[in-house]
Coordinates of C-alpha atoms in Angstrom, one line a residue:
Chain A
M9 CA 0.6 -35.7 40.4
G10 CA -1.4 -38.7 39.2
T11 CA -2.0 -39.6 35.6
D12 CA -5.7 -38.7 35.9
H13 CA -4.9 -35.2 37.3
L14 CA -6.4 -32.4 35.1
L15 CA -3.0 -30.7 34.6
Y16 CA -1.4 -34.0 33.6
R17 CA -4.2 -34.7 31.1
I18 CA -3.8 -31.3 29.6
Y19 CA 0.0 -31.8 29.3
R20 CA -0.6 -35.2 27.7
F21 CA -3.2 -33.7 25.3
Y22 CA -0.7 -31.2 24.0
R23 CA 2.3 -33.7 24.0
D24 CA 0.4 -36.3 22.0
G25 CA -1.0 -33.6 19.7
F26 CA 2.5 -32.3 18.9
R27 CA 3.9 -35.8 18.5
N28 CA 1.2 -36.8 16.0
M29 CA 1.6 -33.7 13.9
T30 CA 2.6 -34.2 10.2
V31 CA 2.5 -30.9 8.3
G32 CA 2.4 -29.2 11.7
R33 CA 6.1 -29.9 12.3
T34 CA 7.1 -28.0 9.2
L35 CA 4.9 -25.2 10.3
W36 CA 6.2 -25.1 13.8
A37 CA 9.8 -25.0 12.4
L38 CA 8.7 -22.1 10.2
I39 CA 7.0 -20.3 13.1
L40 CA 10.1 -20.6 15.4
L41 CA 12.5 -19.5 12.6
K42 CA 10.2 -16.5 11.9
L43 CA 10.0 -15.6 15.6
F44 CA 13.8 -15.9 15.9
I45 CA 14.4 -13.6 12.9
L46 CA 11.8 -11.1 14.2
F47 CA 12.9 -10.9 17.8
A48 CA 16.5 -11.9 17.9
I49 CA 17.7 -10.2 14.8
L50 CA 15.3 -7.5 13.5
K51 CA 14.1 -6.2 16.9
V52 CA 17.6 -6.2 18.4
F53 CA 19.6 -4.8 15.5
F54 CA 17.2 -2.9 13.3
F55 CA 14.3 -1.8 15.5
P56 CA 15.4 -0.1 18.7
D57 CA 12.8 1.7 20.7
F58 CA 13.5 5.3 19.5
L59 CA 12.3 6.9 22.8
G60 CA 13.8 4.1 24.9
R61 CA 17.0 6.2 25.3
F62 CA 15.2 8.4 27.8
D63 CA 15.1 7.4 31.4
N64 CA 11.4 8.2 32.1
E65 CA 8.1 9.2 30.7
T66 CA 8.6 12.9 31.6
Q67 CA 11.8 13.1 29.4
R68 CA 10.0 11.2 26.6
G69 CA 7.1 13.7 26.8
E70 CA 9.5 16.7 26.8
Y71 CA 11.3 15.3 23.7
V72 CA 8.1 14.6 21.8
R73 CA 6.7 18.0 22.8
D74 CA 9.8 19.7 21.5
Q75 CA 9.5 17.7 18.2
L76 CA 5.9 18.7 17.8
I77 CA 6.7 22.4 18.3
E78 CA 9.9 22.4 16.1
R79 CA 8.2 20.8 13.1
N80 CA 5.6 23.6 13.0
A81 CA 5.6 24.9 9.4
P82 CA 6.9 28.4 9.0
Chain B
M23 CA 22.1 16.6 14.9
L24 CA 18.7 17.5 13.4
L25 CA 17.9 16.2 10.0
S26 CA 17.2 18.6 7.2
T27 CA 13.7 18.9 5.7
T28 CA 14.7 16.9 2.7
D29 CA 16.1 14.1 4.9
L30 CA 12.9 14.2 7.0
M31 CA 10.8 13.8 3.8
S32 CA 12.9 10.9 2.8
V33 CA 12.3 9.2 6.2
V34 CA 8.6 9.9 5.8
D35 CA 8.5 8.3 2.4
W36 CA 10.6 5.2 3.3
S37 CA 8.7 4.8 6.6
R38 CA 5.4 5.0 4.8
A39 CA 6.5 2.6 2.1
Q40 CA 7.8 0.2 4.7
F41 CA 4.5 0.4 6.7
A42 CA 2.4 0.0 3.7
M43 CA 4.4 -3.0 2.4
T44 CA 4.3 -4.7 5.9
A45 CA 0.6 -4.0 6.4
I46 CA -0.3 -5.3 2.9
Y47 CA 1.7 -8.5 3.3
H48 CA 0.2 -9.0 6.8
W49 CA -3.2 -8.6 5.4
L50 CA -2.6 -11.3 2.8
F51 CA -2.7 -13.8 5.7
V52 CA -5.4 -12.3 8.0
P53 CA -8.7 -12.4 6.0
L54 CA -8.5 -16.1 5.1
T55 CA -8.2 -16.8 8.9
L56 CA -11.2 -14.6 9.7
G57 CA -13.5 -16.3 7.2
L58 CA -12.2 -19.9 6.9
G59 CA -12.6 -20.3 10.6
F60 CA -16.3 -19.8 10.3
I61 CA -16.6 -22.0 7.2
C62 CA -14.9 -24.8 9.1
A63 CA -17.3 -24.2 12.0
I64 CA -20.3 -24.4 9.7
M65 CA -19.1 -27.6 8.1
E66 CA -18.4 -29.1 11.5
T67 CA -21.8 -28.1 12.7
I68 CA -23.3 -30.1 9.8
Y69 CA -21.1 -33.0 10.8
Y70 CA -22.2 -32.7 14.4
R71 CA -25.9 -32.6 13.4
S72 CA -25.8 -35.3 10.7
G73 CA -23.1 -37.6 12.1
N74 CA -22.0 -38.2 8.5
P75 CA -18.2 -38.9 8.4
F76 CA -18.0 -37.3 5.0
W77 CA -18.3 -33.9 6.7
K78 CA -15.7 -34.8 9.3
R79 CA -13.2 -35.7 6.5
T80 CA -14.2 -32.5 4.6
V81 CA -13.8 -30.2 7.6
K82 CA -10.5 -31.7 8.5
F83 CA -9.2 -30.9 5.1
W84 CA -10.3 -27.2 5.3
M85 CA -8.9 -27.0 8.8
R86 CA -5.5 -28.0 7.5
I87 CA -5.6 -25.1 5.0
F88 CA -6.8 -22.8 7.9
G89 CA -3.9 -24.1 10.1
I90 CA -1.2 -23.5 7.4
N91 CA -2.5 -19.9 6.7
F92 CA -2.7 -19.2 10.5
A93 CA 0.8 -20.5 11.2
I94 CA 2.4 -18.6 8.4
G95 CA 0.6 -15.4 9.1
V96 CA 0.9 -15.4 12.9
A97 CA 3.2 -12.7 14.3
T98 CA 3.6 -10.9 10.9
G99 CA 1.6 -8.0 12.5
I100 CA 4.2 -7.7 15.3
I101 CA 6.5 -6.0 12.8
L102 CA 4.0 -3.1 12.5
E103 CA 4.5 -2.6 16.3
F104 CA 8.3 -2.6 15.8
E105 CA 7.9 0.1 13.2
F106 CA 5.7 2.2 15.5
G107 CA 8.5 2.2 18.1
T108 CA 11.3 3.0 15.8
N109 CA 10.1 4.9 12.7
W110 CA 6.9 6.5 14.2
S111 CA 7.9 7.3 17.7
N112 CA 6.3 10.7 17.9
Y113 CA 3.0 9.1 16.7
S114 CA 3.4 6.2 19.2
H115 CA 3.9 8.6 22.1
F116 CA 1.1 10.9 20.9
V117 CA -1.5 8.1 20.8
G118 CA 0.0 5.7 23.3
D119 CA -2.7 5.8 25.9
I120 CA -5.5 5.3 23.4
F121 CA -3.9 2.3 21.7
G122 CA -2.7 0.6 24.9
A123 CA -6.1 -0.7 26.0
P124 CA -7.3 -2.2 22.7
L125 CA -3.9 -3.7 21.8
A126 CA -3.5 -5.2 25.3
I127 CA -6.9 -6.8 25.1
E128 CA -6.1 -8.0 21.6
G129 CA -2.9 -9.6 22.8
I130 CA -4.6 -11.3 25.8
M131 CA -7.6 -12.4 23.8
A132 CA -5.5 -13.7 20.8
F133 CA -3.2 -15.6 23.1
F134 CA -5.7 -17.2 25.5
M135 CA -8.7 -17.7 23.3
E136 CA -7.0 -18.7 20.0
S137 CA -4.1 -20.7 21.5
T138 CA -6.4 -22.7 23.8
F139 CA -9.2 -23.5 21.4
I140 CA -7.1 -23.9 18.3
A141 CA -5.2 -26.7 20.1
V142 CA -8.5 -28.5 20.8
M143 CA -9.5 -27.9 17.2
F144 CA -6.4 -29.6 15.8
F145 CA -5.4 -32.1 18.5
G146 CA -8.9 -32.8 20.0
W147 CA -10.5 -35.0 17.3
N148 CA -11.5 -38.3 19.0
K149 CA -10.1 -37.0 22.3
V150 CA -12.8 -34.6 23.4
S151 CA -16.5 -34.9 22.9
K152 CA -18.0 -33.9 19.6
G153 CA -19.8 -31.0 21.3
F154 CA -16.7 -29.7 23.0
H155 CA -14.7 -29.9 19.7
L156 CA -17.4 -28.1 17.8
A157 CA -17.5 -25.4 20.5
S158 CA -13.8 -25.0 20.2
T159 CA -13.9 -24.6 16.5
W160 CA -16.6 -21.9 16.8
L161 CA -14.6 -20.2 19.6
T162 CA -11.4 -20.2 17.5
A163 CA -13.2 -18.5 14.7
I164 CA -14.9 -16.0 17.1
G165 CA -11.5 -15.4 18.9
A166 CA -9.8 -14.6 15.6
N167 CA -12.6 -12.1 14.7
L168 CA -12.5 -10.5 18.2
S169 CA -8.7 -10.1 17.9
A170 CA -9.4 -8.2 14.6
L171 CA -11.9 -6.0 16.5
W172 CA -9.3 -4.4 18.7
I173 CA -6.9 -3.8 15.9
L174 CA -9.7 -2.2 13.8
V175 CA -10.8 -0.1 16.8
A176 CA -7.3 1.3 16.9
N177 CA -7.3 1.9 13.2
A178 CA -10.7 3.5 13.3
W179 CA -9.5 5.9 16.0
M180 CA -6.8 7.2 13.7
Q181 CA -9.5 8.0 11.1
Y182 CA -11.8 9.5 13.6
P183 CA -10.2 10.4 16.9
V184 CA -12.8 10.5 19.7
G185 CA -13.0 9.7 23.4
M186 CA -9.7 11.4 24.4
T187 CA -8.2 14.7 25.5
F188 CA -4.7 16.0 24.8
N189 CA -2.5 16.5 27.8
P190 CA 0.3 19.1 27.0
E191 CA 2.2 18.0 30.1
T192 CA 2.9 14.6 28.7
A193 CA 2.4 15.4 25.0
R194 CA -0.1 12.5 24.8
N195 CA -3.7 12.0 24.1
E196 CA -5.4 10.4 27.1
M197 CA -8.5 8.3 26.9
T198 CA -11.5 9.8 28.6
S199 CA -14.1 7.2 27.4
F200 CA -13.1 3.7 26.4
W201 CA -16.7 3.1 25.2
E202 CA -16.6 6.1 22.9
V203 CA -13.4 4.8 21.4
L204 CA -14.9 1.2 21.1
F205 CA -18.4 2.2 19.9
S206 CA -17.5 5.1 17.6
P207 CA -19.5 4.7 14.4
V208 CA -16.3 4.5 12.4
A209 CA -14.9 1.7 14.6
M210 CA -18.1 -0.4 14.4
N211 CA -18.5 0.1 10.7
K212 CA -14.9 -0.6 10.0
F213 CA -15.0 -3.8 12.0
F214 CA -18.0 -5.2 10.3
H215 CA -17.0 -4.1 6.8
T216 CA -13.5 -5.6 7.3
V217 CA -14.4 -8.9 8.8
T218 CA -17.2 -9.5 6.2
S219 CA -14.7 -8.8 3.5
G220 CA -12.6 -11.5 5.0
Y221 CA -15.6 -13.9 4.9
V222 CA -16.1 -13.2 1.2
L223 CA -12.4 -13.7 0.6
A224 CA -12.4 -17.1 2.4
A225 CA -15.6 -18.1 0.5
V226 CA -13.9 -17.3 -2.9
V227 CA -10.8 -19.2 -1.9
V228 CA -12.8 -22.3 -0.9
I229 CA -14.7 -22.1 -4.2
G230 CA -11.5 -21.7 -6.1
I231 CA -9.7 -24.6 -4.5
S232 CA -12.8 -26.8 -4.9
A233 CA -12.9 -25.8 -8.6
W234 CA -9.3 -27.1 -8.9
F235 CA -10.5 -30.5 -7.5
L236 CA -13.3 -30.5 -10.1
L237 CA -10.9 -29.7 -12.9
K238 CA -8.7 -32.6 -11.7
K239 CA -11.8 -34.9 -11.4
R240 CA -10.8 -35.6 -7.8
E241 CA -12.9 -35.4 -4.6
E242 CA -15.8 -34.1 -6.6
V243 CA -18.5 -34.6 -3.9
M244 CA -16.4 -32.8 -1.4
A245 CA -15.7 -30.0 -3.9
R246 CA -19.3 -29.5 -4.8
K247 CA -20.6 -29.5 -1.2
S248 CA -17.8 -27.2 -0.1
M249 CA -18.7 -24.8 -2.9
V250 CA -22.3 -24.7 -1.8
V251 CA -21.4 -24.0 1.8
A252 CA -18.9 -21.3 0.7
A253 CA -21.3 -19.7 -1.7
L254 CA -24.1 -19.5 0.9
F255 CA -21.7 -18.1 3.5
G256 CA -20.1 -15.8 0.9
G257 CA -23.4 -14.6 -0.5
V258 CA -24.8 -13.6 3.0
S259 CA -21.5 -12.0 3.8
M260 CA -21.5 -10.1 0.6
L261 CA -24.9 -8.6 1.4
L262 CA -23.6 -7.6 4.8
L263 CA -20.5 -6.2 3.1
L264 CA -22.7 -4.1 0.7
W265 CA -24.7 -2.8 3.7
T266 CA -21.6 -1.9 5.7
G267 CA -20.0 -0.4 2.6
D268 CA -23.0 1.9 2.2
G269 CA -22.6 2.9 5.9
S270 CA -19.0 3.5 5.3
A271 CA -19.7 6.0 2.5
K272 CA -22.1 7.9 4.7
I273 CA -19.6 8.1 7.6
I274 CA -16.7 9.1 5.3
A275 CA -18.9 11.8 3.8
K276 CA -19.1 13.3 7.3
V277 CA -15.7 12.7 8.9
Q278 CA -13.3 12.4 5.9
P279 CA -14.8 14.4 3.0
M280 CA -11.5 14.6 1.3
K281 CA -11.3 10.9 1.1
L282 CA -14.8 10.7 -0.5
A283 CA -14.0 13.5 -3.0
S284 CA -10.8 11.6 -4.0
M285 CA -12.6 8.3 -4.3
E286 CA -14.9 10.0 -6.9
A287 CA -12.3 12.4 -8.3
L288 CA -14.9 15.1 -7.5
Y289 CA -13.0 18.4 -7.8
D290 CA -15.9 20.8 -7.7
G291 CA -18.6 20.0 -5.1
K292 CA -22.2 20.0 -6.2
S293 CA -25.8 19.3 -5.2
G294 CA -27.2 16.2 -6.7
A295 CA -23.7 14.7 -7.4
G296 CA -23.6 11.6 -9.6
L297 CA -21.7 8.5 -8.8
S298 CA -18.9 7.6 -11.2
V299 CA -19.3 4.0 -12.3
I300 CA -16.3 3.9 -14.5
G301 CA -14.1 6.7 -15.8
L302 CA -10.7 7.5 -17.3
L303 CA -8.9 10.3 -15.5
K304 CA -6.8 12.9 -17.3
N305 CA -3.2 13.2 -16.2
E306 CA -3.2 15.7 -13.3
S307 CA -0.1 17.4 -14.4
Q308 CA -1.4 18.2 -17.9
R309 CA -4.8 19.4 -16.7
S310 CA -5.7 23.0 -15.9
Q311 CA -8.1 23.7 -13.0
E312 CA -10.9 24.6 -15.5
D313 CA -10.6 21.3 -17.4
E314 CA -12.9 18.4 -16.7
P315 CA -11.0 15.7 -14.7
F316 CA -12.2 12.9 -17.0
H317 CA -11.5 11.8 -20.6
F318 CA -14.8 10.0 -20.2
N319 CA -17.0 9.2 -17.2
L320 CA -20.1 7.0 -16.9
E321 CA -22.0 8.2 -13.9
V322 CA -25.4 7.5 -12.2
P323 CA -27.1 10.9 -11.6
K324 CA -27.6 12.0 -8.0
M325 CA -26.3 8.6 -6.7
L326 CA -23.3 10.0 -4.9
S327 CA -25.5 12.5 -3.0
W328 CA -28.0 9.8 -2.1
L329 CA -25.3 7.3 -1.0
S330 CA -23.5 9.9 1.0
F331 CA -26.4 11.7 2.8
G332 CA -29.5 9.7 2.0
D333 CA -30.7 12.6 -0.2
G334 CA -30.3 12.8 -4.0
N335 CA -30.1 16.6 -3.9
A336 CA -27.6 16.9 -1.0
Y337 CA -24.4 18.9 -1.5
V338 CA -21.2 16.8 -1.7
A339 CA -18.0 18.7 -1.1
G340 CA -15.3 18.5 -3.8
I341 CA -11.6 18.7 -3.5
N342 CA -11.6 22.4 -4.4
D343 CA -14.3 23.2 -1.8
L344 CA -12.2 21.6 0.9
I345 CA -9.0 23.4 -0.3
D346 CA -10.5 26.9 -1.0
G347 CA -13.4 26.7 1.5
N348 CA -17.1 27.2 0.8
P349 CA -18.8 29.6 3.2
E350 CA -22.2 28.8 1.8
Q351 CA -21.8 25.1 2.8
G352 CA -20.0 26.0 6.1
I353 CA -16.6 24.6 4.9
L354 CA -13.5 26.3 6.2
S355 CA -10.6 26.8 3.8
T356 CA -7.5 24.7 4.4
E357 CA -5.4 27.9 4.7
E358 CA -7.7 28.9 7.6
K359 CA -7.3 25.5 9.2
M360 CA -3.5 25.8 8.8
R361 CA -3.6 29.2 10.6
R362 CA -5.6 27.7 13.4
G363 CA -3.3 24.7 13.6
R364 CA -0.3 27.0 14.0
I365 CA -2.1 28.8 16.8
A366 CA -2.7 25.5 18.6
I367 CA 1.0 24.6 18.2
E368 CA 2.0 28.0 19.5
A369 CA -0.2 27.4 22.6
L370 CA 1.8 24.2 23.2
A371 CA 5.1 26.2 22.7
D372 CA 3.8 28.8 25.2
Y373 CA 3.1 26.0 27.7
R374 CA 6.7 24.6 27.2
D375 CA 8.2 28.1 27.7
A376 CA 6.1 28.7 30.8
R377 CA 7.4 25.4 32.3
Q378 CA 11.0 26.2 31.4
S379 CA 10.7 29.7 33.1
G380 CA 9.0 28.1 36.1
D381 CA 6.2 30.8 35.9
S382 CA 3.3 29.0 37.7
T383 CA 0.7 31.6 36.7
R384 CA 1.6 31.3 33.1
I385 CA 1.6 27.5 33.3
A386 CA -1.9 27.5 34.8
S387 CA -3.2 29.9 32.2
T388 CA -1.7 28.0 29.2
L389 CA -3.0 24.7 30.7
Q390 CA -6.5 26.1 30.8
K391 CA -6.6 26.2 27.0
F392 CA -6.2 22.4 26.9
D393 CA -8.8 21.7 29.6
P394 CA -12.1 20.5 28.2
K395 CA -13.8 21.2 31.5
T396 CA -13.5 25.0 31.2
Q397 CA -15.3 27.2 28.8
E398 CA -12.0 28.6 27.5
G399 CA -10.7 25.1 27.0
K400 CA -13.8 23.9 25.2
A401 CA -13.6 26.8 22.8
F402 CA -9.9 26.4 22.2
L403 CA -10.1 22.7 21.6
N404 CA -13.0 23.1 19.3
D405 CA -11.8 26.1 17.3
Y406 CA -8.0 25.6 17.3
F407 CA -6.7 22.2 18.6
K408 CA -9.1 20.4 16.3
Y409 CA -6.9 21.6 13.5
F410 CA -3.6 21.0 15.3
G411 CA -2.1 18.8 12.5
Y412 CA -2.8 21.5 9.8
G413 CA -0.1 23.6 11.5
Y414 CA 2.5 21.3 10.0
L415 CA 1.4 21.6 6.4
T416 CA 3.3 23.8 4.1
S417 CA 0.6 24.1 1.4
P418 CA -3.2 23.4 1.3
Q419 CA -2.4 20.9 -1.5
D420 CA -0.7 18.7 1.1
T421 CA -4.2 17.6 2.2
V422 CA -5.0 16.1 -1.3
P423 CA -4.2 12.4 -1.4
N424 CA -3.2 10.5 -4.6
V425 CA -6.5 10.9 -6.4
P426 CA -6.0 8.5 -9.4
L427 CA -4.7 5.7 -7.1
I428 CA -7.8 6.0 -4.8
F429 CA -10.2 6.5 -7.7
Y430 CA -9.1 3.3 -9.5
A431 CA -8.6 1.2 -6.3
F432 CA -12.1 2.0 -5.3
R433 CA -13.5 0.9 -8.6
V434 CA -11.4 -2.3 -8.5
M435 CA -12.8 -3.1 -5.1
V436 CA -16.4 -2.4 -6.0
G437 CA -16.2 -4.0 -9.4
L438 CA -14.7 -7.2 -8.1
G439 CA -17.2 -7.2 -5.2
C440 CA -20.1 -7.2 -7.7
Y441 CA -18.4 -10.0 -9.6
F442 CA -18.1 -12.2 -6.5
L443 CA -21.7 -11.7 -5.6
L444 CA -22.6 -12.9 -9.2
L445 CA -20.2 -15.8 -8.7
F446 CA -21.9 -16.9 -5.5
I447 CA -25.3 -16.7 -7.2
V448 CA -24.1 -18.7 -10.2
V449 CA -22.5 -21.4 -7.9
L450 CA -25.8 -21.8 -6.0
Y451 CA -27.8 -21.8 -9.3
L452 CA -25.6 -24.5 -10.8
A453 CA -25.7 -26.5 -7.6
K454 CA -29.5 -26.4 -7.6
K455 CA -29.5 -27.6 -11.2
E456 CA -26.9 -30.3 -10.4
R457 CA -24.6 -28.8 -13.1
L458 CA -21.8 -27.6 -10.8
G459 CA -18.4 -28.5 -12.2
Q460 CA -19.7 -29.4 -15.7
Y461 CA -18.2 -26.4 -17.4
P462 CA -14.4 -26.4 -17.3
W463 CA -14.1 -22.8 -18.3
M464 CA -16.2 -21.9 -15.2
N465 CA -14.0 -24.0 -13.0
H466 CA -10.9 -22.1 -14.4
L467 CA -12.7 -18.8 -13.8
M468 CA -13.4 -19.8 -10.1
L469 CA -9.8 -20.9 -9.6
W470 CA -8.5 -17.6 -11.1
S471 CA -10.8 -15.7 -8.8
I472 CA -8.5 -16.5 -5.9
P473 CA -5.9 -13.8 -6.8
L474 CA -8.7 -11.5 -7.8
V475 CA -10.3 -11.6 -4.3
Y476 CA -6.9 -10.7 -2.7
L477 CA -6.6 -7.8 -5.1
C478 CA -10.1 -6.7 -4.1
S479 CA -9.2 -6.9 -0.4
V480 CA -6.0 -5.0 -0.7
S481 CA -7.7 -2.4 -2.9
G482 CA -10.1 -1.7 -0.1
W483 CA -7.2 -1.0 2.3
I484 CA -5.6 1.2 -0.3
V485 CA -8.7 3.4 -0.5
A486 CA -9.0 3.5 3.3
E487 CA -5.3 4.3 4.0
F488 CA -4.1 6.3 1.0
G489 CA -7.4 8.1 1.2
R490 CA -6.5 9.6 4.6
Q491 CA -3.1 10.9 3.6
P492 CA -1.3 13.0 4.9
W493 CA -2.8 12.1 8.2
T494 CA -1.6 9.4 10.6
I495 CA -4.3 10.7 12.9
Q496 CA -7.1 12.6 11.1
D497 CA -6.5 16.4 11.3
L498 CA -4.2 16.0 14.4
L499 CA -1.0 14.5 13.2
P500 CA 0.4 14.4 9.6
T501 CA 3.1 11.9 8.7
V502 CA 5.7 14.7 8.7
A503 CA 5.2 15.3 12.4
A504 CA 4.6 11.6 13.3
V505 CA 7.9 10.2 12.0
S506 CA 11.0 9.8 14.1
R507 CA 14.3 11.6 13.3
V508 CA 16.0 8.4 12.2
D509 CA 18.4 7.9 9.3
S510 CA 16.4 7.1 6.1
T511 CA 19.1 4.6 5.0
S512 CA 18.3 2.3 7.9
V513 CA 14.6 2.4 7.1
M514 CA 15.4 1.7 3.5
V515 CA 17.6 -1.3 4.5
T516 CA 14.9 -2.8 6.7
F517 CA 12.3 -2.2 3.9
F518 CA 14.3 -4.5 1.7
I519 CA 14.8 -7.0 4.5
F520 CA 11.1 -7.2 5.0
V521 CA 10.4 -7.6 1.3
A522 CA 12.7 -10.6 1.3
L523 CA 11.3 -12.0 4.6
F524 CA 7.7 -11.6 3.6
T525 CA 8.2 -12.9 0.1
T526 CA 9.9 -16.0 1.5
L527 CA 7.0 -16.5 3.9
L528 CA 4.5 -16.1 1.1
I529 CA 6.3 -18.5 -1.1
A530 CA 6.5 -21.0 1.8
E531 CA 2.8 -20.6 2.4
L532 CA 2.0 -21.2 -1.3
M533 CA 4.3 -24.2 -1.5
I534 CA 3.0 -25.9 1.7
M535 CA -0.6 -25.0 0.9
T536 CA -0.5 -26.2 -2.7
R537 CA 1.2 -29.4 -1.6
Q538 CA -1.5 -30.1 1.0
I539 CA -4.2 -29.3 -1.5
K540 CA -2.7 -31.7 -4.0
I541 CA -2.6 -34.4 -1.2
G542 CA -6.3 -33.7 -0.5
P543 CA -8.3 -34.9 2.4
H544 CA -7.0 -37.7 4.5
D545 CA -9.1 -40.8 5.2
E546 CA -9.6 -41.8 8.9
Q547 CA -7.3 -44.6 10.0

């Protein structure tokens, strides 16, 4: 791929942009740390998909339907 | 093991608290992005047309503030989706098909539009043409606002569920008309009211930061010119905000009358109802039903009727009308709605039992009730399923939200909104007289308007969201049926984790932002 190829120019655009960042570096560090906390810690350990324990949509539907019926006020 | 009713209420309370806290913190970052993007685009347009490097320097400074806010706020909304899946799984399943399309479009749009054009906006100075750079700045602002559209469409559907039909087989609502969901009057009004509130917030923030520069006697030309752009943008936005606010009142009067009655603490409905400008409510627990709800109340006669229905003599339903019913006005009592809701839930139970027994005739007959294409189905959906959520309530009083909170939050929102309109007019007047920045007390007032505009913005959401309690989906699903059977302790733990995380992010934003404001605009090298 030549240096005047569109994809290379786009790559160089982003590369130079990131290299020349000043306050942006701090922000990117903050974004990455935040994403790590969100997806690698909170999502994995604290926020499981509650209906994910069922194998398929039918089972999920049956479970929720049961819940909707059981919580009916007396 | 099933949780007891007390445990379930504890899960509901903690899940609500967690969702409210997450949404409020998330909203602290969003509106500045919505409005500041357009303010930057306007300033860059002035630069593009005039070629004056002053405007390039100015817009680059405000873009830096935009970038910090964008970076800190990005992905904070994802936590809400985590909460849907864990704490609100019944709700997520019940609405899944409706939310799927708008949220998927939001994700794609946010990713492709914003990530592409925001890069050009920040990295593209002197690398792409002035015209392409300007287009990218506008497209970043438009992209951010379009992202908000899809989230607000989803929120509006919860307040006014349309364009769907309930499928008892999957226990989900299925979309029948994407356009009905997108163009529902609630969705359109909510979108324009919310984004214009973001524009006003951004305008006040720009004026406040500019006032700080004037107080410090630094960058005074930039500060004054930024104030004028912000005041013009904020003033026009405020007029649109008033217009959409008026539309919002009319829609709420029709689709969420309990919210409107709570906003006005209107217990007994009346024709020619007045609008409370300011009032002091009596303590609810110490007040008998016959007592007036106010210690004092300053109201504009007939204004509430006029704002709600465009007729000063129109009847506005009060909280007691909605609880006890008012046959003269065609209002069903909540007891009756609860009875109908229970019948709708029983029909769902009948369908489940028919499936379990494998009785195909019974399955077909119970399914008919939920089929909008048959006469029987139409009648059942309109007379009974419409009140499905009422079947979960234990008392008619469950439908009354926190009246004092909503009453005062509404007045904070409207009162501050009027103050900001005055602020924009004063800024423009002083700019015309070339006296902008000459009064230090006014610069202090402008600076301290920044926290006030955030308070105003959050108050609006408090009215909208607390006002629709107990519903996660209006009339169809109350919080008690929407929440998952999870352990309330785990929700409590994550609540405090989020408090710590968001507070850290907010402190980081404030520190980085104030440091960059103190540095001020950079000169071109």
